[in-house]
mmCIF file of C-alpha atoms in Angstrom:
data_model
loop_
_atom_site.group_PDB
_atom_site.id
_atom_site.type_symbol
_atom_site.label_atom_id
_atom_site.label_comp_id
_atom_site.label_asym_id
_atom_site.label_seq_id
_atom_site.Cartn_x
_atom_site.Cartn_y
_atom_site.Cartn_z
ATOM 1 C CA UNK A 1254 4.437 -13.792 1.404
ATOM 2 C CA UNK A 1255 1.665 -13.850 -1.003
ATOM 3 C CA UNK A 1256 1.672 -13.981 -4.578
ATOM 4 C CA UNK A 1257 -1.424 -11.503 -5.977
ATOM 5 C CA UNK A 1258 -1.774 -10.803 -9.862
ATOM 6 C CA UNK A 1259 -4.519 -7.699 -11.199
ATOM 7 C CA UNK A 1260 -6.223 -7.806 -14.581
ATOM 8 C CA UNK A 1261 -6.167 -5.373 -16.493
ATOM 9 C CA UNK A 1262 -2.344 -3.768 -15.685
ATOM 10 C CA UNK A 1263 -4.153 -1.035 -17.654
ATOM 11 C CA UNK A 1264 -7.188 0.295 -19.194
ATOM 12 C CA UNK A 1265 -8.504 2.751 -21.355
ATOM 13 C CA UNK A 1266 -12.012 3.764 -21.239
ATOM 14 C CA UNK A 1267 -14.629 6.299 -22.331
ATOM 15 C CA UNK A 1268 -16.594 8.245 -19.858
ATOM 16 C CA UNK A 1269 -19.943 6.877 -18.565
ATOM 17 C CA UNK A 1270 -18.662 3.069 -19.426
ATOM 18 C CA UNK A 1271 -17.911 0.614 -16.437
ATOM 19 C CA UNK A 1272 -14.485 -1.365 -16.180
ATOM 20 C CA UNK A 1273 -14.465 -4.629 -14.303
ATOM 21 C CA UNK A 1274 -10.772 -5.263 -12.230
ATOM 22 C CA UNK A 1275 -9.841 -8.734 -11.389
ATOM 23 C CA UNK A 1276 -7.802 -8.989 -8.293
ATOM 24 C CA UNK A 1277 -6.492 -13.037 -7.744
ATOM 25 C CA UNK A 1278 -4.201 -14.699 -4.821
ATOM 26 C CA UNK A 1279 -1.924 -17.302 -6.509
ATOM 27 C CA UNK A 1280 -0.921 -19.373 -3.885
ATOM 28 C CA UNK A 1281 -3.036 -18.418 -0.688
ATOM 29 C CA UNK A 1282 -6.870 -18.598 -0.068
ATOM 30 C CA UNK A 1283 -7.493 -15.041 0.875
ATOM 31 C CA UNK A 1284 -10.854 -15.048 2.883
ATOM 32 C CA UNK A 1285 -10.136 -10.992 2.457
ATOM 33 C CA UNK A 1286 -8.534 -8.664 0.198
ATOM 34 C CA UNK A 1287 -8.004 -5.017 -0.115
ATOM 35 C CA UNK A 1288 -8.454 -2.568 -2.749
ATOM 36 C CA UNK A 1289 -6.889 0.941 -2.947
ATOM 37 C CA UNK A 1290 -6.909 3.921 -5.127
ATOM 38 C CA UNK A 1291 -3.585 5.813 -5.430
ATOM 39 C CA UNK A 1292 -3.519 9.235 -7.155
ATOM 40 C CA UNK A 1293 -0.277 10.471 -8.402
ATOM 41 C CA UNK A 1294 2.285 11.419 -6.571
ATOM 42 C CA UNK A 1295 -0.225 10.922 -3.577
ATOM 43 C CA UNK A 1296 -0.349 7.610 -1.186
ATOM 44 C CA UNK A 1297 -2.629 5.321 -0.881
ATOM 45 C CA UNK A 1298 -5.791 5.503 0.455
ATOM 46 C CA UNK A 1299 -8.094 2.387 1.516
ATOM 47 C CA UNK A 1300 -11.110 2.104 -0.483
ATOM 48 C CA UNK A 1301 -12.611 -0.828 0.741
ATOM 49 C CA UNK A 1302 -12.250 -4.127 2.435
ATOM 50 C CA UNK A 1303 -13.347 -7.202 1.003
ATOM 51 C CA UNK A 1304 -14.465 -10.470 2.357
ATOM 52 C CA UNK A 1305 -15.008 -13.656 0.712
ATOM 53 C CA UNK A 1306 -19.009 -14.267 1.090
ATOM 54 C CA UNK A 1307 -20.030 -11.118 2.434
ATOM 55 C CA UNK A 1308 -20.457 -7.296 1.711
ATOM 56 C CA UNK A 1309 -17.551 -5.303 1.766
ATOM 57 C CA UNK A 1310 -16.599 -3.078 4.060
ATOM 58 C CA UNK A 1311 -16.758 0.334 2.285
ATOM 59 C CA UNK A 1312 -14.332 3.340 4.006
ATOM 60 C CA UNK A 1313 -16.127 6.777 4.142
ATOM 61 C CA UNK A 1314 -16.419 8.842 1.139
ATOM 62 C CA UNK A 1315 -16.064 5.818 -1.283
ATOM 63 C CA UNK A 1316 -19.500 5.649 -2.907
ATOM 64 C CA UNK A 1317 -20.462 1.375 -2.586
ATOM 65 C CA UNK A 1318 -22.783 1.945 -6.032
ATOM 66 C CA UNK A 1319 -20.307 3.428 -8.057
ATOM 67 C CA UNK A 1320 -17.021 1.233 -6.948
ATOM 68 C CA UNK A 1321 -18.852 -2.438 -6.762
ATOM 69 C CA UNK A 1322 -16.746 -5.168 -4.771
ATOM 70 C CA UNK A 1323 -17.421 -8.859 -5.713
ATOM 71 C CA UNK A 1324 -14.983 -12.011 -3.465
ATOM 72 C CA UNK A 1325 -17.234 -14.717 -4.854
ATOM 73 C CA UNK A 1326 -14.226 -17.425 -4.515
ATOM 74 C CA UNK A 1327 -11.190 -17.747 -1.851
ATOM 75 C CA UNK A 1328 -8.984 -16.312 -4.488
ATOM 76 C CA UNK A 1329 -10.630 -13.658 -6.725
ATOM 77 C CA UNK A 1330 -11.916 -10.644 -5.889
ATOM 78 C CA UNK A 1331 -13.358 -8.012 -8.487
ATOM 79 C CA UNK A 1332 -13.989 -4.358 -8.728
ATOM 80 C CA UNK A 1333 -16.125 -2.713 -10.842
ATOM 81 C CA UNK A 1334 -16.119 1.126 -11.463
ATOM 82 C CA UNK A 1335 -19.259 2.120 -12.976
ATOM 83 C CA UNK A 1336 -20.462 4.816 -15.090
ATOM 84 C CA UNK A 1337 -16.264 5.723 -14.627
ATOM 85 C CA UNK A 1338 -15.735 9.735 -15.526
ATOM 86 C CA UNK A 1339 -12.289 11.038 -15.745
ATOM 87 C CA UNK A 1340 -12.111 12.182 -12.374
ATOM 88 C CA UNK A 1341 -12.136 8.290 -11.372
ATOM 89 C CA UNK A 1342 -8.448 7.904 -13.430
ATOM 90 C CA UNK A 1343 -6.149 6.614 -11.014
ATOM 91 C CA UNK A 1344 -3.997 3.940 -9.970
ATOM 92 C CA UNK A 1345 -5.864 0.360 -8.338
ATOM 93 C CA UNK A 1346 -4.113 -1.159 -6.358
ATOM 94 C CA UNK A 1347 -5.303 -4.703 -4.631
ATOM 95 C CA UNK A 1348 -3.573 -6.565 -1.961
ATOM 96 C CA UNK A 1349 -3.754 -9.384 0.281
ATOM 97 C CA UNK A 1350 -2.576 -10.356 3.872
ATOM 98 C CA UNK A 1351 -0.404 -13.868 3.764
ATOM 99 C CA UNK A 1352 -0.213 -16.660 6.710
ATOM 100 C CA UNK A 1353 2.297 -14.010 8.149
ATOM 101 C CA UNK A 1354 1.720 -11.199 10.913
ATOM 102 C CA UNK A 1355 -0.986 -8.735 9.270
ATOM 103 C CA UNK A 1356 1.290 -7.623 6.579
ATOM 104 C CA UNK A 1357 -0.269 -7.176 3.654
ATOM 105 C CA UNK A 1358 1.322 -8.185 -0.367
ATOM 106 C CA UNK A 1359 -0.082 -6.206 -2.915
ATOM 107 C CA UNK A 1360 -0.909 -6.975 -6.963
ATOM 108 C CA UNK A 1361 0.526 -5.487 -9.927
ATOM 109 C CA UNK A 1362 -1.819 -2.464 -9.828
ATOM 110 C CA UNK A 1363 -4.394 -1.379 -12.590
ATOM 111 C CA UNK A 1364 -3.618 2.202 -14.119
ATOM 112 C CA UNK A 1365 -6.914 3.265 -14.949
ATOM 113 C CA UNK A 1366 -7.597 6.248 -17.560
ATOM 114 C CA UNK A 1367 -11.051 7.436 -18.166
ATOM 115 C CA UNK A 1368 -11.236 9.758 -21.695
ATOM 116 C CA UNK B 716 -2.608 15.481 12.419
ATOM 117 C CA UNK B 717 -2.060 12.653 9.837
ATOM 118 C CA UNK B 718 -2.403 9.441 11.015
ATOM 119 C CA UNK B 719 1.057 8.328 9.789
ATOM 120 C CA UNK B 720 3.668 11.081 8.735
ATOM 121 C CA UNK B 721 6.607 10.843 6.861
ATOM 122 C CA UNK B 722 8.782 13.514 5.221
ATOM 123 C CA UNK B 723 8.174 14.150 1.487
ATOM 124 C CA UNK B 724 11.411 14.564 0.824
ATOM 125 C CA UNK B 725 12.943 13.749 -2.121
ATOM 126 C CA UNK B 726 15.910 12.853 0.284
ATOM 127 C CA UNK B 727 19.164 12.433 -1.671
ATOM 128 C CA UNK B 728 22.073 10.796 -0.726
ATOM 129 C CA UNK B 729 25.141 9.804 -2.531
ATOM 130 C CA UNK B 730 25.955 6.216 -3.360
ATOM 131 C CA UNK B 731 27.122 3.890 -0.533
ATOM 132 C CA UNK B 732 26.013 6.695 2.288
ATOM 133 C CA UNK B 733 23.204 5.598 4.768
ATOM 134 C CA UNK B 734 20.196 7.064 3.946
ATOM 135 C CA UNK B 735 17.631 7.720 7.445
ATOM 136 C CA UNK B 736 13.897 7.445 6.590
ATOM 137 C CA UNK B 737 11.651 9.042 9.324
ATOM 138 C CA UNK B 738 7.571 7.980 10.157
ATOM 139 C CA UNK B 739 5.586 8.854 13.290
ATOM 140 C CA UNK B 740 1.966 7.785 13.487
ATOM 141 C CA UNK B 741 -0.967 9.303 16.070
ATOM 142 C CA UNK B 742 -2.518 6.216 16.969
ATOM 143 C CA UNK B 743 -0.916 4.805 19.782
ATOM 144 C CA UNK B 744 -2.713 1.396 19.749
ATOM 145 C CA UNK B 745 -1.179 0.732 16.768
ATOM 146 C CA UNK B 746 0.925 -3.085 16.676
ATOM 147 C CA UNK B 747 2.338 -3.872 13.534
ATOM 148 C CA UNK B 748 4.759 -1.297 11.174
ATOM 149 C CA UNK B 749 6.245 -1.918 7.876
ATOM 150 C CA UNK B 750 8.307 -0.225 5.126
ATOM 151 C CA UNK B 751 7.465 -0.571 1.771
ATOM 152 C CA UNK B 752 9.232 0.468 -1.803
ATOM 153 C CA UNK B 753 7.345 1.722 -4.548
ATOM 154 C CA UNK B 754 8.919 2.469 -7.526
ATOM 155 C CA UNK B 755 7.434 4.928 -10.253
ATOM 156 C CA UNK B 756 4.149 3.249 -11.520
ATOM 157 C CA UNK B 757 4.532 0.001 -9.487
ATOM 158 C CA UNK B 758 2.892 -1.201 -6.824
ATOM 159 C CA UNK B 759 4.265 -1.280 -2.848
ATOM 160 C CA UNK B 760 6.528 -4.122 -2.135
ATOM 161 C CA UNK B 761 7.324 -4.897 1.452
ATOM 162 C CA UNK B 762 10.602 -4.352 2.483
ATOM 163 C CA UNK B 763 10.718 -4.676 6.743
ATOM 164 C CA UNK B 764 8.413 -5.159 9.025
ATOM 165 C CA UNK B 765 8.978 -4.433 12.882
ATOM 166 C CA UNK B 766 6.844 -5.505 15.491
ATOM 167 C CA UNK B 767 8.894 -4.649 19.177
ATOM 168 C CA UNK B 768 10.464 -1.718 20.382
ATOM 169 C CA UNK B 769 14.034 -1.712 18.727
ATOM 170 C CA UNK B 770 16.184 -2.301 15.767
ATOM 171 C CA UNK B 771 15.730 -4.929 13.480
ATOM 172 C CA UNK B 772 18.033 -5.548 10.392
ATOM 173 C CA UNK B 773 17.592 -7.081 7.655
ATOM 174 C CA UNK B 774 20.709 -7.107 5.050
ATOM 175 C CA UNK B 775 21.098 -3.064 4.127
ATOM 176 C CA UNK B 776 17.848 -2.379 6.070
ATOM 177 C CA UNK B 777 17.356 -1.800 9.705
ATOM 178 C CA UNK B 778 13.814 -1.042 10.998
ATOM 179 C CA UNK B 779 13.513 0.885 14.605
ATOM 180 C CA UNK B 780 11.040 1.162 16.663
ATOM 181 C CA UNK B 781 9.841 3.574 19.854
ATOM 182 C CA UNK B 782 6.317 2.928 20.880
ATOM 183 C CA UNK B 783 6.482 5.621 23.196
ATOM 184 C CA UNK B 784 7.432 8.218 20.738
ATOM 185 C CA UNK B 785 5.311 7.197 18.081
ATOM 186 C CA UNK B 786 7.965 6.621 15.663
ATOM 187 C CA UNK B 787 9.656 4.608 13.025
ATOM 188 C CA UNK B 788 12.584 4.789 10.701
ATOM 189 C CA UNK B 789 14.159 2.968 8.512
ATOM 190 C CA UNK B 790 18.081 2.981 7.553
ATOM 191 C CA UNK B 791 19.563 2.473 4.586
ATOM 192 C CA UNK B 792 23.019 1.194 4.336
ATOM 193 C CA UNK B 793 25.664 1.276 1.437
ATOM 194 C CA UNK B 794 22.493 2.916 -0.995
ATOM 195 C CA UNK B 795 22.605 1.997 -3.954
ATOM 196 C CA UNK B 796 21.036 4.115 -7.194
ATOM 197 C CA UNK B 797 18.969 0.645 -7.429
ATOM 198 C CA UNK B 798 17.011 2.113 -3.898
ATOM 199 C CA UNK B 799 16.284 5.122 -5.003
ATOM 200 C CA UNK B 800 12.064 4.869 -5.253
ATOM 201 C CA UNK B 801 9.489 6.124 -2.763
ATOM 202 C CA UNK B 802 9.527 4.386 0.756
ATOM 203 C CA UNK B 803 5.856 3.573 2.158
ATOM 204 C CA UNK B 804 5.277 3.577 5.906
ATOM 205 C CA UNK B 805 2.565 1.686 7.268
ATOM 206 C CA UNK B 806 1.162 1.121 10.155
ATOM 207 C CA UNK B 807 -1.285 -1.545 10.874
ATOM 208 C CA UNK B 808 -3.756 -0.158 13.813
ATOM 209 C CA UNK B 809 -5.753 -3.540 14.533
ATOM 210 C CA UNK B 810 -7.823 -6.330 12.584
ATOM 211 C CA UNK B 811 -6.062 -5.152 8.842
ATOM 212 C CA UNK B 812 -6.705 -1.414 9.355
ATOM 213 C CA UNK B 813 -3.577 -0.497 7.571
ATOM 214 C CA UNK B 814 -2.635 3.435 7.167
ATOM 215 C CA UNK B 815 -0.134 4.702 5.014
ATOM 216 C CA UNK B 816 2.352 7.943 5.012
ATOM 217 C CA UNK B 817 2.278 9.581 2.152
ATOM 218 C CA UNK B 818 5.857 8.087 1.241
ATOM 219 C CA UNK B 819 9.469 9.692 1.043
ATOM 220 C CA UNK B 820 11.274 10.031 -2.445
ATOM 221 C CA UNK B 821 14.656 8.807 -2.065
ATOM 222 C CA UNK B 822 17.297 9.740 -4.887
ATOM 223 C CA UNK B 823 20.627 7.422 -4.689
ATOM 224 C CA UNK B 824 23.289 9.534 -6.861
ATOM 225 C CA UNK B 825 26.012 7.288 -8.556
#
């Protein structure tokens, strides 16, 4: 598998302030992570692919200004939530597929709580 | 429809009974499946993954498979109380386009 690792595991923040969520593969060069938002007791829902070099790939309804995607190096990928307002608490989630068959090995998570 | 379905549950079984976890999905091109555990404020961790038509077992788990029915399920033998979390189906469509169910709460009673 993979070995991924999220900073912050949590984070506090007031409304209208951004929050910057570090996403890193340990021991593979990822040329493409994954970031998810997970509300409780709901599953996860894709918000956006992310490839080392390149744009990401934003799925429909997530808003590419507000939730910024950075995968400047083979094994960090960021993302930012700007201007964050309570309605944007939830649970990040990042992940990364390993030398295997398309399965994908996700991070720690990021609980995120806007006041 | 949901593009991959599971049962809410919560499903509860007693300790050491096999537990049955059930998934269909609507996309019929789909190639890869996997189960995956989440516990209560964790993060998914991937448990099976089944690629062919059929049963595959791994230690307590066995995945199966029916392409032509669209479904998946995953067993649980002996459970232990240590299982009981929320079971992830997944179901990888093509190039990383990974759905998930909305997960099944299992409870594991001692």
């Amino acid at each position: 598998g993979a070995v991924v690792s999220q900073h912050p595991s949590w984070v506090i923040c007031k409304s209208g302030t951004s929050v910057k969520i570090e996403c890193r593969s340990l021991d593979f060069q990822a040329t493409t992570m994954f970031w998810y938002r997970q509300f409780p007791k709901q599953s996860l829902m894709l918000m956006a692919t992310s490839n080392e070099g390149s744009k990401a790939t934003y799925e429909q309804g997530v808003e590419k200004d507000k939730f910024l995607i950075n995968h400047a190096s083979l094994t960090l990928s960021t993302l930012t939530v700007t201007s964050a307002h309570p309605e944007d608490s939830s649970f990040y989630i990042c992940s990364t597929t390993g030398t295997g068959d398309n399965e994908q090995f996700f991070g720690p998570g990021t609980r995120l709580t806007v006041l | 429809q949901k593009e991959v379905e599971q049962n809410s549950g919560p499903l509860s079984v007693p300790e050491g009974a096999i537990a049955s976890l059930n998934c269909t999905y609507s996309d019929r091109v789909s190639q890869s499946f996997f189960w995956y555990r989440q516990y209560s404020g964790k993060s998914p961790e991937l448990i099976m993954s089944i690629y062919s038509n059929g049963d595959k077992e791994d230690g307590r788990f066995t995945a199966q498979l029916n392409k032509a029915s669209q479904y998946v399920s995953l067993l649980i033998r002996d459970s232990q109380p240590s299982d009981s979390a929320t079971y992830l189906c997944a179901v990888n469509r093509r190039n990383n386009d990974m759905r998930f169910g909305a997960g099944t709460r299992l409870t594991v009673k001692p």
